[in-house]
Every structure is written in structure tokens, then in C-alpha cells.
Coordinates of C-alpha atoms and ligand atoms in Angstrom, one line a residue:
X1 CA 30.4 44.2 47.2
X2 CA 28.4 45.6 44.3
X3 CA 28.2 49.3 43.8
X4 CA 24.6 50.1 42.9
X5 CA 23.7 53.6 42.0
X6 CA 19.9 53.4 42.7
X7 CA 18.1 56.4 41.4
X8 CA 14.6 55.9 42.7
X9 CA 12.3 57.4 45.3
X10 CA 14.4 56.1 48.2
X11 CA 17.5 57.8 46.8
X12 CA 15.5 61.0 46.3
X13 CA 14.3 60.8 49.9
X14 CA 17.9 60.6 51.1
X15 CA 18.7 63.5 48.9
X16 CA 15.9 65.5 50.5
X17 CA 17.0 64.6 54.0
X18 CA 20.5 65.5 53.3
X19 CA 19.5 68.9 51.9
X20 CA 17.2 69.6 54.9
X21 CA 19.9 69.0 57.5
X22 CA 23.1 69.9 55.8
X23 CA 22.7 73.6 56.9
X24 CA 22.2 72.7 60.6
X25 CA 25.0 74.5 62.5
X26 CA 24.2 73.2 66.1
X27 CA 26.5 70.9 68.1
X28 CA 30.2 70.7 68.7
X29 CA 32.8 68.4 67.3
X30 CA 34.2 66.2 70.2
X31 CA 37.6 67.4 71.3
X32 CA 38.2 65.6 74.6
X33 CA 40.2 63.2 72.5
X34 CA 42.5 65.8 70.8
X35 CA 42.7 63.9 67.5
X36 CA 38.9 64.0 67.1
X37 CA 38.9 67.8 67.1
X38 CA 40.4 67.7 63.6
X39 CA 37.1 66.4 62.1
X40 CA 35.4 68.6 59.6
X41 CA 32.0 69.8 61.0
X42 CA 30.5 70.0 57.5
X43 CA 31.0 66.3 56.7
X44 CA 27.6 64.7 56.3
X45 CA 26.6 61.3 54.9
X46 CA 23.5 59.1 55.0
X47 CA 23.4 55.5 54.0
X48 CA 20.6 52.9 54.0
X49 CA 21.5 49.3 53.5
X50 CA 18.7 46.8 53.0
X51 CA 18.3 43.2 54.0
X52 CA 18.0 42.5 50.3
X53 CA 21.6 43.7 49.8
X54 CA 20.9 47.1 48.3
X55 CA 22.6 50.4 49.2
X56 CA 21.3 53.9 49.0
X57 CA 23.8 56.7 49.9
X58 CA 24.2 60.4 49.8
X59 CA 27.0 62.8 50.9
X60 CA 30.2 61.9 52.6
X61 CA 29.6 58.2 52.8
X62 CA 33.0 57.0 51.9
X63 CA 35.0 59.2 54.2
X64 CA 36.7 57.4 57.1
X65 CA 36.2 58.2 60.7
X66 CA 36.6 56.3 63.9
X67 CA 33.8 54.0 65.1
X68 CA 34.1 54.9 68.7
X69 CA 31.1 53.8 70.9
X70 CA 29.4 52.1 67.9
X71 CA 31.9 49.3 68.5
X72 CA 30.2 48.6 71.8
X73 CA 27.2 46.5 70.7
X74 CA 29.5 44.5 68.5
X75 CA 32.2 44.0 71.2
X76 CA 29.5 42.8 73.6
X77 CA 28.2 40.4 70.9
X78 CA 31.7 39.1 70.4
X79 CA 32.1 38.5 74.1
X80 CA 28.8 36.6 74.2
X81 CA 30.0 34.6 71.2
X82 CA 33.3 33.7 72.8
X83 CA 32.1 33.2 76.4
X84 CA 28.5 32.5 77.2
X85 CA 25.3 34.4 78.1
X86 CA 25.8 33.2 81.7
X87 CA 29.4 34.3 82.0
X88 CA 28.5 37.7 80.6
X89 CA 25.5 38.1 82.8
X90 CA 27.8 37.6 85.8
X91 CA 30.0 40.5 84.6
X92 CA 27.6 43.1 83.1
X93 CA 24.0 44.0 83.7
X94 CA 21.5 44.9 81.0
X95 CA 19.7 47.8 82.7
X96 CA 19.6 51.3 81.2
X97 CA 21.7 53.6 83.3
X98 CA 20.1 56.9 82.2
X99 CA 23.5 58.4 82.6
X100 CA 26.3 59.7 80.3
X101 CA 28.4 57.3 78.3
X102 CA 31.4 57.8 80.6
X103 CA 29.6 57.8 83.9
X104 CA 31.0 55.5 86.5
X105 CA 27.8 53.6 86.6
X106 CA 28.4 50.4 88.6
X107 CA 26.1 48.4 90.9
X108 CA 27.2 49.6 94.4
X109 CA 27.3 46.0 95.7
X110 CA 28.5 43.8 92.9
X111 CA 30.4 46.5 91.0
X112 CA 28.8 45.3 87.7
X113 CA 28.4 47.9 85.0
X114 CA 24.8 48.8 84.3
X115 CA 25.0 47.7 80.7
X116 CA 27.5 47.1 77.9
X117 CA 26.7 50.3 76.0
X118 CA 28.3 52.6 78.5
X119 CA 32.1 52.8 78.8
X120 CA 32.2 50.7 82.0
X121 CA 30.3 47.9 80.4
X122 CA 32.3 48.1 77.2
X123 CA 35.6 48.0 79.0
X124 CA 34.4 45.0 81.0
X125 CA 33.4 43.2 77.8
X126 CA 36.8 44.0 76.2
X127 CA 38.5 42.6 79.3
X128 CA 36.6 39.3 78.8
X129 CA 37.8 39.1 75.2
X130 CA 41.3 39.9 76.2
X131 CA 41.4 37.2 78.9
X132 CA 39.9 34.6 76.5
X133 CA 42.5 35.4 73.9
X134 CA 45.6 36.9 75.4
X135 CA 47.9 38.2 72.7
X136 CA 45.5 37.6 69.8
X137 CA 42.6 39.8 70.7
X138 CA 43.4 42.7 68.2
X139 CA 43.7 40.4 65.2
X140 CA 40.5 38.6 66.3
X141 CA 38.7 41.9 66.6
X142 CA 39.8 43.2 63.1
X143 CA 38.8 39.9 61.5
X144 CA 35.4 40.0 63.2
X145 CA 34.8 43.7 62.2
X146 CA 35.9 42.8 58.6
X147 CA 33.1 40.2 58.5
X148 CA 30.6 42.6 59.9
X149 CA 31.5 45.3 57.4
X150 CA 32.2 43.0 54.4
X151 CA 35.7 44.5 53.9
X152 CA 39.0 44.7 55.8
X153 CA 39.1 47.5 58.4
X154 CA 42.2 49.1 60.1
X155 CA 42.9 51.0 63.3
X156 CA 43.4 54.8 63.1
X157 CA 46.8 54.8 65.0
X158 CA 46.7 58.6 65.6
X159 CA 43.2 58.5 67.2
X160 CA 44.2 55.3 69.2
X161 CA 47.3 57.0 70.6
X162 CA 45.5 60.2 71.3
X163 CA 42.9 58.5 73.4
X164 CA 45.4 56.1 75.1
X165 CA 47.4 59.1 76.2
X166 CA 44.4 61.2 77.5
X167 CA 41.8 58.6 78.5
X168 CA 42.4 58.9 82.2
X169 CA 38.7 58.6 83.1
X170 CA 38.4 55.3 81.2
X171 CA 41.6 54.1 82.9
X172 CA 40.0 54.9 86.2
X173 CA 36.9 53.0 85.3
X174 CA 39.1 50.0 84.3
X175 CA 40.9 50.0 87.6
X176 CA 37.6 50.3 89.5
X177 CA 36.3 47.2 87.6
X178 CA 39.5 45.5 88.6
X179 CA 38.8 46.4 92.2
X180 CA 35.3 44.7 92.0
X181 CA 36.9 41.7 90.3
X182 CA 34.7 42.3 87.2
X183 CA 38.1 42.5 85.5
X184 CA 40.1 39.7 87.0
X185 CA 43.6 40.5 85.8
X186 CA 45.7 43.6 84.9
X187 CA 43.1 46.1 83.4
X188 CA 45.7 47.7 81.1
X189 CA 45.5 45.2 78.2
X190 CA 41.7 45.5 78.3
X191 CA 41.9 49.3 78.2
X192 CA 44.3 49.1 75.3
X193 CA 41.9 46.9 73.4
X194 CA 39.1 49.3 74.2
X195 CA 41.0 52.3 72.9
X196 CA 41.9 50.3 69.8
X197 CA 38.4 49.1 69.1
X198 CA 37.1 52.7 69.4
X199 CA 39.7 53.8 66.9
X200 CA 38.7 51.3 64.2
X201 CA 38.3 53.3 61.0
X202 CA 35.0 53.0 59.2
X203 CA 32.9 54.8 56.6
X204 CA 29.2 55.6 56.9
X205 CA 28.6 52.9 54.3
X206 CA 30.5 50.4 56.5
X207 CA 28.3 51.2 59.4
X208 CA 25.1 50.8 57.3
X209 CA 26.3 47.3 56.2
X210 CA 27.1 46.4 59.8
X211 CA 23.6 47.7 60.8
X212 CA 22.1 45.6 58.0
X213 CA 23.9 42.6 59.4
X214 CA 22.2 43.2 62.7
X215 CA 18.9 43.6 60.9
X216 CA 19.4 40.2 59.3
X217 CA 19.9 38.3 62.5
X218 CA 23.6 38.4 62.3
X219 CA 24.0 37.5 58.6
X220 CA 25.7 40.0 56.4
X221 CA 23.3 40.4 53.4
X222 CA 26.1 41.6 51.2
X223 CA 28.6 38.8 51.7
X224 CA 26.3 36.0 53.0
X225 CA 28.7 35.6 56.0
X226 CA 27.2 35.0 59.4
X227 CA 29.4 36.7 62.0
X228 CA 26.7 36.6 64.7
X229 CA 24.0 34.1 65.6
X230 CA 20.4 35.2 65.8
X231 CA 20.1 34.9 69.6
X232 CA 23.1 37.1 70.2
X233 CA 21.8 39.6 67.7
X234 CA 18.4 39.8 69.4
X235 CA 20.0 40.6 72.7
X236 CA 22.3 43.2 71.2
X237 CA 19.4 45.0 69.5
X238 CA 17.4 45.0 72.7
X239 CA 20.3 46.7 74.4
X240 CA 20.7 49.2 71.6
X241 CA 17.0 49.9 72.1
X242 CA 17.2 50.6 75.8
X243 CA 20.7 51.9 76.3
X244 CA 22.2 52.8 72.9
X245 CA 21.7 56.5 73.1
X246 CA 22.8 56.8 76.8
X247 CA 20.8 59.4 78.9
X248 CA 18.8 60.2 75.7
X249 CA 17.8 56.5 75.3
X250 CA 14.2 56.8 76.7
X251 CA 13.4 59.9 74.7
X252 CA 14.9 58.3 71.6
X253 CA 12.9 55.1 71.8
X254 CA 9.8 57.1 72.5
X255 CA 10.3 59.5 69.6
X256 CA 12.2 57.5 67.0
X257 CA 11.5 53.9 68.1
X258 CA 14.6 52.3 66.4
X259 CA 17.5 50.5 68.2
X260 CA 20.5 52.7 67.6
X261 CA 24.1 53.4 68.7
X262 CA 26.1 56.6 68.4
X263 CA 29.8 57.4 68.6
X264 CA 31.6 60.6 69.5
X265 CA 33.3 60.8 66.1
X266 CA 29.9 61.6 64.6
X267 CA 28.5 58.2 63.6
X268 CA 25.0 57.0 64.3
X269 CA 23.9 53.4 63.4
X270 CA 20.2 52.4 63.5
X271 CA 18.6 49.0 62.8
X272 CA 15.1 48.2 61.6
X273 CA 15.1 44.5 62.4
X274 CA 14.4 42.3 59.4
X275 CA 14.6 45.3 57.0
X276 CA 17.2 47.9 57.1
X277 CA 20.5 49.3 58.4
X278 CA 20.7 53.1 58.6
X279 CA 23.9 55.0 59.2
X280 CA 24.7 58.7 59.3
X281 CA 28.0 60.5 59.7
X282 CA 28.2 64.1 60.9
X283 CA 30.7 65.1 63.6
X284 CA 29.0 67.9 65.6
X285 CA 27.5 66.4 68.8
X286 CA 24.7 67.4 71.1
X287 CA 25.0 67.5 74.9
X288 CA 24.4 63.8 75.1
X289 CA 27.3 63.0 72.8
X290 CA 25.0 62.1 69.9
X291 CA 25.5 63.5 66.4
X292 CA 23.0 66.4 65.9
X293 CA 22.3 65.8 62.2
X294 CA 22.3 62.0 62.8
X295 CA 19.6 62.3 65.4
X296 CA 17.6 64.7 63.2
X297 CA 17.8 62.4 60.2
X298 CA 16.6 59.4 62.2
X299 CA 13.8 61.3 63.7
X300 CA 12.7 62.6 60.4
X301 CA 13.0 59.2 58.7
X302 CA 11.1 57.5 61.5
X303 CA 8.2 60.0 61.5
X304 CA 8.2 60.6 57.8
X305 CA 8.1 57.0 56.5
X306 CA 6.9 55.1 59.6
X307 CA 10.0 53.3 60.7
X308 CA 9.3 53.0 64.4
X309 CA 9.3 49.4 65.7
X310 CA 6.2 50.3 67.5
X311 CA 4.4 51.3 64.3
X312 CA 4.3 47.9 62.7
X313 CA 1.7 47.6 59.9
X314 CA -0.7 44.8 60.7
X315 CA -0.8 42.0 58.2
X316 CA -4.1 40.2 57.6
X317 CA -3.8 36.7 56.2
X318 CA -1.0 37.5 53.9
X319 CA 0.5 34.0 54.5
X320 CA -2.2 32.1 52.4
X321 CA -1.2 33.0 48.9
X322 CA -4.0 30.8 47.4
X323 CA -6.2 28.0 48.7
X324 CA -8.4 26.1 46.4
X325 CA -10.1 22.7 45.7
X326 CA -8.5 19.9 43.7
X327 CA -11.0 20.2 40.9
X328 CA -9.5 23.6 40.1
X329 CA -6.1 22.1 39.2
X330 CA -5.3 18.9 37.5
X331 CA -1.8 17.3 37.1
X332 CA -0.2 17.2 33.7
X333 CA -0.7 13.5 33.6
X334 CA -3.3 13.0 30.9
X335 CA -5.9 10.6 32.2
X336 CA -8.0 8.0 30.3
X337 CA -11.7 8.5 30.1
X338 CA -12.1 5.8 32.8
X339 CA -9.7 7.4 35.2
X340 CA -11.3 10.8 34.6
X341 CA -14.7 9.3 35.5
X342 CA -13.3 7.8 38.7
X343 CA -11.6 11.1 39.7
X344 CA -14.3 13.5 38.9
X345 CA -16.5 13.1 42.0
X346 CA -13.6 13.0 44.4
X347 CA -11.2 15.7 43.1
X348 CA -12.5 18.2 45.8
X349 CA -11.3 15.9 48.5
X350 CA -7.9 17.4 47.6
X351 CA -7.0 20.9 48.8
X352 CA -4.1 22.9 47.5
X353 CA -2.7 25.6 49.7
X354 CA 0.1 27.8 48.6
X355 CA 1.7 29.6 51.5
X356 CA 4.1 32.5 51.2
X357 CA 6.5 34.8 53.1
X358 CA 7.9 34.1 56.5
X359 CA 6.3 31.2 58.3
X360 CA 6.8 32.7 61.8
X361 CA 4.3 32.5 64.6
X362 CA 1.9 34.9 62.8
X363 CA 2.2 33.0 59.5
X364 CA 1.7 29.6 61.2
X365 CA -1.4 30.9 63.0
X366 CA -2.9 32.0 59.6
X367 CA -2.2 28.6 58.1
X368 CA -3.5 26.8 61.2
X369 CA -6.7 28.9 61.0
X370 CA -7.2 28.0 57.3
X371 CA -6.7 24.3 58.1
X372 CA -9.3 24.4 60.9
X373 CA -11.7 26.2 58.5
X374 CA -11.3 23.4 56.0
X375 CA -11.3 20.5 58.4
X376 CA -13.6 17.6 57.6
X377 CA -13.7 18.4 53.9
X378 CA -10.1 17.5 53.1
X379 CA -8.6 14.0 52.7
X380 CA -5.4 15.1 50.9
X381 CA -3.6 18.4 51.6
X382 CA -1.0 19.6 49.1
X383 CA 1.0 22.3 50.9
X384 CA 3.0 24.2 48.4
X385 CA 6.0 26.0 50.0
X386 CA 7.6 27.5 46.9
X387 CA 7.0 31.1 48.1
X388 CA 7.9 30.6 51.7
X389 CA 11.1 32.7 52.3
X390 CA 11.9 31.5 55.8
X391 CA 10.7 29.1 58.5
X392 CA 12.3 30.4 61.7
X393 CA 13.6 27.7 64.0
X394 CA 11.8 29.1 67.0
X395 CA 8.3 28.8 65.6
X396 CA 8.8 25.8 63.3
X397 CA 7.9 23.3 66.0
X398 CA 4.3 24.7 65.9
X399 CA 4.1 23.9 62.2
X400 CA 5.4 20.4 62.8
X401 CA 2.7 19.8 65.5
X402 CA 0.0 21.2 63.3
X403 CA 0.9 18.9 60.4
X404 CA 1.2 15.9 62.7
X405 CA -2.2 16.6 64.2
X406 CA -3.7 16.8 60.7
X407 CA -2.1 13.6 59.7
X408 CA -3.4 11.9 62.9
X409 CA -6.9 12.9 61.7
X410 CA -6.2 10.8 58.6
X411 CA -5.4 13.6 56.1
X412 CA -2.7 12.7 53.6
X413 CA -0.2 15.6 53.5
X414 CA 2.0 16.1 50.4
X415 CA 4.6 18.9 50.6
X416 CA 5.5 20.5 47.4
X417 CA 8.5 22.6 46.5
X418 CA 9.9 22.6 50.1
X419 CA 13.4 22.2 48.7
X420 CA 14.7 25.7 49.5
X421 CA 13.7 25.3 53.1
X422 CA 15.2 22.9 55.7
X423 CA 11.6 21.9 56.4
X424 CA 11.6 18.3 55.4
X425 CA 14.8 17.5 57.1
X426 CA 14.6 19.6 60.2
X427 CA 16.0 17.8 63.2
X428 CA 13.4 16.9 65.8
X429 CA 10.5 17.2 63.4
X430 CA 8.1 14.3 63.7
X431 CA 6.2 14.9 60.5
X432 CA 9.4 14.3 58.4
X433 CA 9.0 10.5 58.7
X434 CA 5.3 10.6 57.9
X435 CA 4.8 12.6 54.8
X436 CA 6.1 12.8 51.2
X437 CA 7.8 15.8 49.7
X438 CA 7.7 16.6 46.0
X439 CA 10.1 18.7 44.0
X440 CA 7.3 20.0 41.7
X441 CA 3.8 21.0 42.4
X442 CA 2.7 18.9 39.4
X443 CA 4.2 15.7 40.9
X444 CA 2.3 16.4 44.1
X445 CA -0.9 16.9 42.1
X446 CA -0.2 13.6 40.2
X447 CA 0.5 11.8 43.5
X448 CA -2.8 13.1 44.9
X449 CA -4.7 11.8 41.8
X450 CA -3.0 8.4 42.2
X451 CA -4.1 8.2 45.8
X452 CA -7.7 9.0 44.8
X453 CA -7.5 6.3 42.1
X454 CA -6.1 3.8 44.6
X455 CA -9.0 4.6 47.0
X456 CA -11.9 4.8 44.5
X457 CA -11.0 2.6 41.4
X458 CA -12.9 -0.7 41.4
X459 CA -10.3 -3.5 41.6
X460 CA -11.2 -4.7 38.1
X461 CA -10.3 -1.3 36.7
X462 CA -6.6 -1.8 37.4
X463 CA -5.0 -1.5 34.0
X464 CA -2.2 -4.1 33.7
X465 CA -1.5 -3.4 30.0
X466 CA -2.0 -7.0 29.0
X467 CA -5.1 -6.4 27.1
X468 CA -4.4 -6.4 23.3
X469 CA -7.7 -5.1 22.3
X470 CA -7.3 -1.7 20.6
X471 CA -10.7 -0.8 22.0
X472 CA -8.9 0.1 25.2
X473 CA -7.2 2.9 23.3
X474 CA -9.5 5.7 24.3
X475 CA -8.8 7.7 21.1
X476 CA -10.0 4.7 19.0
X477 CA -13.1 4.1 21.1
X478 CA -15.3 5.7 18.5
X479 CA -14.0 3.5 15.6
X480 CA -16.1 0.5 14.7
X481 CA -14.6 -3.0 15.5
X482 CA -14.0 -3.6 11.8
X483 CA -12.1 -0.4 11.4
X484 CA -10.0 -1.1 14.5
X485 CA -9.1 -4.6 13.2
X486 CA -7.9 -3.2 9.8
X487 CA -6.0 -0.5 11.6
X488 CA -4.4 -3.0 13.9
X489 CA -2.9 -4.8 10.9
X490 CA -1.0 -1.6 10.0
X491 CA 0.4 -1.0 13.5
X492 CA 3.6 -2.3 15.0
X493 CA 4.3 -2.8 18.7
X494 CA 7.5 -1.1 20.0
X495 CA 9.0 -1.5 23.5
X496 CA 10.8 1.2 25.5
X497 CA 13.1 1.1 28.5
X498 CA 12.8 3.8 31.2
X499 CA 14.9 6.8 30.0
X500 CA 14.5 6.0 26.3
X501 CA 13.8 8.9 24.0
X502 CA 10.7 8.0 22.0
X503 CA 10.7 11.2 20.1
X504 CA 13.4 13.9 19.8
X505 CA 12.8 17.5 19.2
X506 CA 13.4 18.2 15.4
X507 CA 12.6 14.6 14.4
X508 CA 10.2 14.3 11.4
X509 CA 6.6 13.9 12.6
X510 CA 6.0 10.5 10.8
X511 CA 4.8 8.3 13.6
X512 CA 1.7 8.2 15.8
X513 CA 1.9 6.4 19.2
X514 CA -0.9 4.7 21.1
X515 CA 0.3 3.8 24.6
X516 CA -0.3 0.2 25.6
X517 CA 1.7 0.3 28.9
X518 CA 4.3 2.4 30.7
X519 CA 4.5 6.1 31.1
X520 CA 5.8 8.8 28.7
X521 CA 6.7 12.4 29.4
X522 CA 6.8 15.4 27.0
X523 CA 9.7 17.4 28.2
X524 CA 10.4 20.9 27.0
X525 CA 13.2 23.4 27.9
X526 CA 11.6 26.5 29.3
X527 CA 13.4 29.7 29.9
X528 CA 12.4 31.2 33.3
X529 CA 12.6 34.8 34.5
X530 CA 16.2 34.2 35.8
X531 CA 17.3 33.5 32.2
X532 CA 18.0 29.8 33.0
X533 CA 16.7 26.9 31.0
X534 CA 14.8 24.2 32.9
X535 CA 13.6 20.9 31.5
X536 CA 9.9 21.0 32.3
X537 CA 7.3 18.3 31.9
X538 CA 4.4 19.5 29.8
X539 CA 2.4 16.3 30.0
X540 CA 2.5 12.6 30.8
X541 CA 0.7 9.9 28.9
X542 CA -0.2 6.4 30.2
X543 CA -2.1 3.4 28.8
X544 CA -5.0 4.2 26.5
X545 CA -3.7 7.6 25.5
X546 CA -2.1 8.7 22.3
X547 CA 0.8 11.1 21.6
X548 CA 2.7 12.4 18.6
X549 CA -0.6 13.1 16.8
X550 CA 0.0 16.8 16.1
X551 CA 3.3 16.4 14.2
X552 CA 1.8 13.3 12.5
X553 CA -1.3 15.0 11.2
X554 CA 0.4 18.3 10.3
X555 CA 3.5 16.5 8.9
X556 CA 5.7 18.9 10.8
X557 CA 8.9 18.3 12.8
X558 CA 8.6 17.5 16.5
X559 CA 8.7 20.4 18.9
X560 CA 9.6 18.6 22.1
X561 CA 11.2 15.4 23.4
X562 CA 9.2 12.5 24.6
X563 CA 10.8 10.2 27.0
X564 CA 9.7 6.9 28.6
X565 CA 9.7 7.3 32.3
X566 CA 8.7 3.7 33.0
X567 CA 9.3 0.7 30.8
X568 CA 6.4 0.3 28.4
X569 CA 5.0 -0.5 25.0
X570 CA 3.2 1.5 22.3
X571 CA 1.3 0.7 19.1
X572 CA 3.0 2.7 16.4
X573 CA 1.5 3.8 13.1
X574 CA 4.2 4.8 10.6
X575 CA 3.4 7.3 7.8
X576 CA 4.1 4.6 5.2
X577 CA 1.6 2.3 6.8
X578 CA -0.8 5.2 7.0
X579 CA -0.3 6.0 3.3
X580 CA -1.0 2.3 2.4
X581 CA -4.1 2.5 4.6
X582 CA -5.2 5.7 2.8
X583 CA -5.0 3.9 -0.5
X584 CA -6.6 0.6 0.6
X585 CA -9.1 1.7 3.3
X586 CA -9.9 5.5 3.0
X587 CA -12.9 5.0 5.3
X588 CA -10.7 3.8 8.1
X589 CA -8.4 6.8 7.6
X590 CA -11.3 9.2 7.7
X591 CA -12.5 7.6 10.9
X592 CA -9.0 7.7 12.4
X593 CA -8.5 11.4 11.5
X594 CA -11.9 12.2 12.9
X595 CA -11.0 10.4 16.2
X596 CA -7.6 12.2 16.3
X597 CA -9.3 15.6 15.7
X598 CA -11.7 14.9 18.7
X599 CA -8.7 13.9 20.8
X600 CA -6.8 17.1 20.0
X601 CA -9.9 19.2 20.6
X602 CA -10.4 17.5 24.1
X603 CA -6.8 18.2 25.0
X604 CA -7.0 21.8 23.9
X605 CA -10.1 22.4 25.8
X606 CA -8.7 20.9 29.0
X607 CA -5.6 23.0 28.6
X608 CA -7.6 26.2 28.1
X609 CA -9.7 25.5 31.2
X610 CA -6.6 24.9 33.3
X611 CA -4.9 28.1 32.0
X612 CA -8.0 30.2 32.7
X613 CA -8.4 28.7 36.2
X614 CA -4.8 29.5 37.0
X615 CA -5.5 33.1 36.3
X616 CA -8.3 33.0 38.9
X617 CA -6.6 31.1 41.6
Ligands
LIG701 O1 35.3 56.0 75.7 C1 35.4 57.0 75.0 O2 35.5 58.1 75.5 C2 35.3 56.9 73.5 N1 36.4 56.3 72.9 C3 34.0 56.4 73.0 C4 32.9 57.2 73.5 C5 31.8 57.3 72.6 O3 31.8 57.2 71.4 C6 30.5 57.7 73.2 N2 29.4 57.8 72.3 N3 28.7 58.7 72.0

């Protein structure tokens, strides 16, 4: 796990909180377990662990203490994982008891403990784990807690023995549970496991990582491990919200508004779902058995920086990153004059929508509203998902239905950059079979243009590359027929297979290419923000277009590779032939250079327009 000393405003905030409450002298260190009485009342640590895997800490954050009752939500989660929701529901209720942690709070008829956060419920949960794994429960527990904390944890033997020898009340609770058949075998192994789990040795930092794991739907953001599933995590957080602080739980949720759990050794763990884990360590406890400084820090944090779950900042349409018409963004396939003319009146039938963030219910609602707003005007929708961070399983069915209904209305949907998400291969999705997905936005843009050409190009316009007439070479259109004939005598035809390098970076710029058929990509290695080099397509040329003109005119080495992506043929003008032509027909050369200048100018102007538009959209 990386150690990150973050000195920023968050770190400063922790420093201020620590300074504000370090002098508090209220509360008493727990002594009903004799070994706990040895704790130092001045110990005080605060840690925040984020869902992004960052840690902020101040004070005694690396000092070990026993987890005590903070083990309870995790033990209940483990029991849910090993058994089932139904089995556990038959053993333990989920109602707040409003009583102390060690109250004998059982349903008078069924004998079920009120909830798994009080001792009775926790002992019942441990008993289920014991019964499901007789003999191996302790190892299983330690393995599980190591996954939660992201490091191996051990049991503090002295504290374990101290509580085992003095925990008569818990022993009584265990036997009462046996009486009601909530525990169905000898309660002693379950009690032993309970005493051991309470004695697991943790640091404040460990607790914050464990809290962050709950904040991330059961995924440890520091190790990437997934000790718990999201549906178990949701239940556990709900129980922490309603029962985590015992008979103080109602006031806590009202004042602080954060699911939390405390332990008698002085730990408090609080979870802001989706965002943060917070942990504090300070042994002196209030009358409810909660750490005095821990409660004060959480109160202050919640009020000071708005962390209550009930104080969610509203988000207005943050999901639609950008939404614009097709004429605002062209693909990097250079088009012949004829194709440009066909495309021009129809480009706005394409709509490009970039969505971002979490596509949960709220996000899908925003996207659905945008699609309704546009309906009727769009024939092709490019949905770019590059900036979507998550598409939760629960709400993803709505997105599938929305896309299917759009497709039923005759809209062609092209997904772009969905790769990071399991969107296009999600089991049960109907749209998967019906739409195409593209790795790059540019390929989706090109596919949209191809669709428009298929729909709107007159049949006779289909270019099969069989026409030998150089007049079809757009760049030469302005040359007279005589000039073209003379030029043709100096050109050679060259064929390429798909994958052939036509030009390599660094080659001398001594040839000019006029595409007769096929498709040719300029590929350049571009270094992105992550420092990685990616081969990126800068442009694609098809029939009627020319490439290689800049190096040819400037007589400079090639700056990028050009690769044939489909088999094809080019007319090639070599520098020797050009020099001969200069000597024999300077008028043809002047006309050719003029045509090339216009071509370069047109490309430059299109590129500038695209760049400027990208700044605005
Ligand atoms: O059952 C007990 O007494 C302890 N081992 C755990 C109690 C506890 O941490 C209560 N939390 N505030």
C-alpha cells in the first residue's frame, strides 16, 4: 500500500481537527475488560481514506488497539456471505434496539437479537460462522480481515484472554441464544470466536481502509480486492446507520448523518458511501461506550464540510458532457469533393453525445431526457462513453431499454469508447446484438459518414477505382486536360497490400502519391498524459486524394508513417520524374504546384476549423 504524505487543504483540516480536540479531557477509558484499562487516554489519531485510494492521517494513526465492536458489521457481512440473506434473517433482526451494546435485547417470542450491531446479534452471527466452518473459523476470519484492511492482522492474545476470563455477561447472552435455538449447538466456540474477533489488533489507518472498502461497495480501493459484494455492503451500511452507535444511534444519524461503528477500545469508523472512509482512535469513552473525541471529530467534520448523507448536493445535468451536431465534428478520413458535397446537407442528422461520470439512475434519466429533446432530428447517434466511470448493474437495464427503443424508432446507434465498461457485453442486454461499438470516436464518426454516403450517394457515384482518368484526382481537377496527359506520362502506378508501409517516418520526401483505390492511414505515435505512447491515426485518404505532398514540396524527410489499411493503388510521381518534367514542361509543373498549394491550404483550413470547434464543444 503506498504511503502518501499529502500536504494539502485536507491534511490541514485534519491537523486543525486534531488540534481542536486533543485537549478534551472528558470520558473514561474502558476497564470492564481489565486489559483495555492499560490504554493511554492521550492517544489520538484521525485518518481519512478515499475511494480514489488516497490516505490523509494525523496523530496516533499507526498505534495498534483492538477492534472490539467495529468487528460487528464485518462479521455480519461475512455471515451473509457464507450463509444467505434468508438464513441470517431467520437468526437476527435488523431493528435498532435503542439500548446499550451489551443489553440482552432479544425478541421475547422468537429470541432473535434485535440487530447484529449489539452483542447478542454479533454473538449470533459468530455462531453461524462457527457452525459453517467448525475448526477453521479463526483462520478464515483473519484472512477476511486482512483483505478488508489490505494487510495481515493478528489477535491481541492478552486482550482476548482478558475478555474470555471476564466476559460473563456475553457468556450469559450466548447461552440465552442457545436456549432460543438461535445458536443451535454448544455456544462456547461461538463465544470464543466472538472474543477473538473483538481482540483483532488494528491501527486507525487500518480502520479507515476498511471503511473505504465499505464506501466502495465492498472493493478495497487500495488493493483492488473485493472482500464483499455490493448488496451485502449496502445492508451493512444501513445497519451501521440505524444501529451502529447503539442507544445514541438516532441522535447520531440526526446530527452527523453518517453510517458509523464504534468500539470500546476507542475506535470509531464512519463511511461516506461512494466517497470516504473515516477512522478515529481515542480511548476515553462517553456513557454510550463511544469515543468522546471520535464523536466530536465526526460531528465537526460532518457539519464543517457537509458530509451528512442527507445533505447531498444536487447535480443538474452533469452526465451530458457535450452534445452537438454532426457538422461540428468530422472524421479524420479526408473526403473527396464529391463526398463532401453529398455529406454537407446531411451531417446534422448525426448527433454526438459524450456522457460522463456514473451512469446510475440519475445519469440515465439525464441521458434519456436529452434523447427525448432531440428525437425526430437524429438518424445516427454516436454515444461516446470514454468518460463514463461506472454503469451500475442495477440501473443498466434502463439504459439498455432506452437504447433499444431509440433503435426501434430507426435511429442508428454507434457506441464509441465503451471498452472500459462491460456495456457492450453485458449479459441480458438486448441492444448488444443490434448496435456496433467502436474503439475510437474517430472510427465511429467515420462509420456515421459512411452510413450517410450509403443512404444519400446516387448509385452512379460509387467509386470503384477502375477509372484511369486522372481528372478523378481531385487535386488535379484544376489542371487542363493537356497538362494532365503530360503529367500522366511521368507517373507510375504502384499497388499495396493491406498493412504495407507506403511511407516510413524519416524516409526522404521524394515521392508524391495520388490515391487511385484503397485506403491509406497516416499514423503517428502520440504521447498522452499518462506518459504512454499510442499509435494514433491523424488522417485517412481514399480515392481521388493525394498524400505525401508536404515532404515532396518542401524536400524534407517524412514525419509520420503511412500505411495501407485496405489493398489499393496509387499514382506515384518520383522526384526524378518531377525534375524531368520541370525541364521539359515547366508550365505543367507550375500548374501542379499551384494545385498542391490549394490542396494543402484546404487541408489546413479544415484542420483549423475542427480544432477551433473542439474548443467550443
Ligand atoms: O462485547 C464486548 O463487551 C466487547 N468485546 C465489545 C464491545 C464494544 O466494543 C462495544 N462498543 N462500543
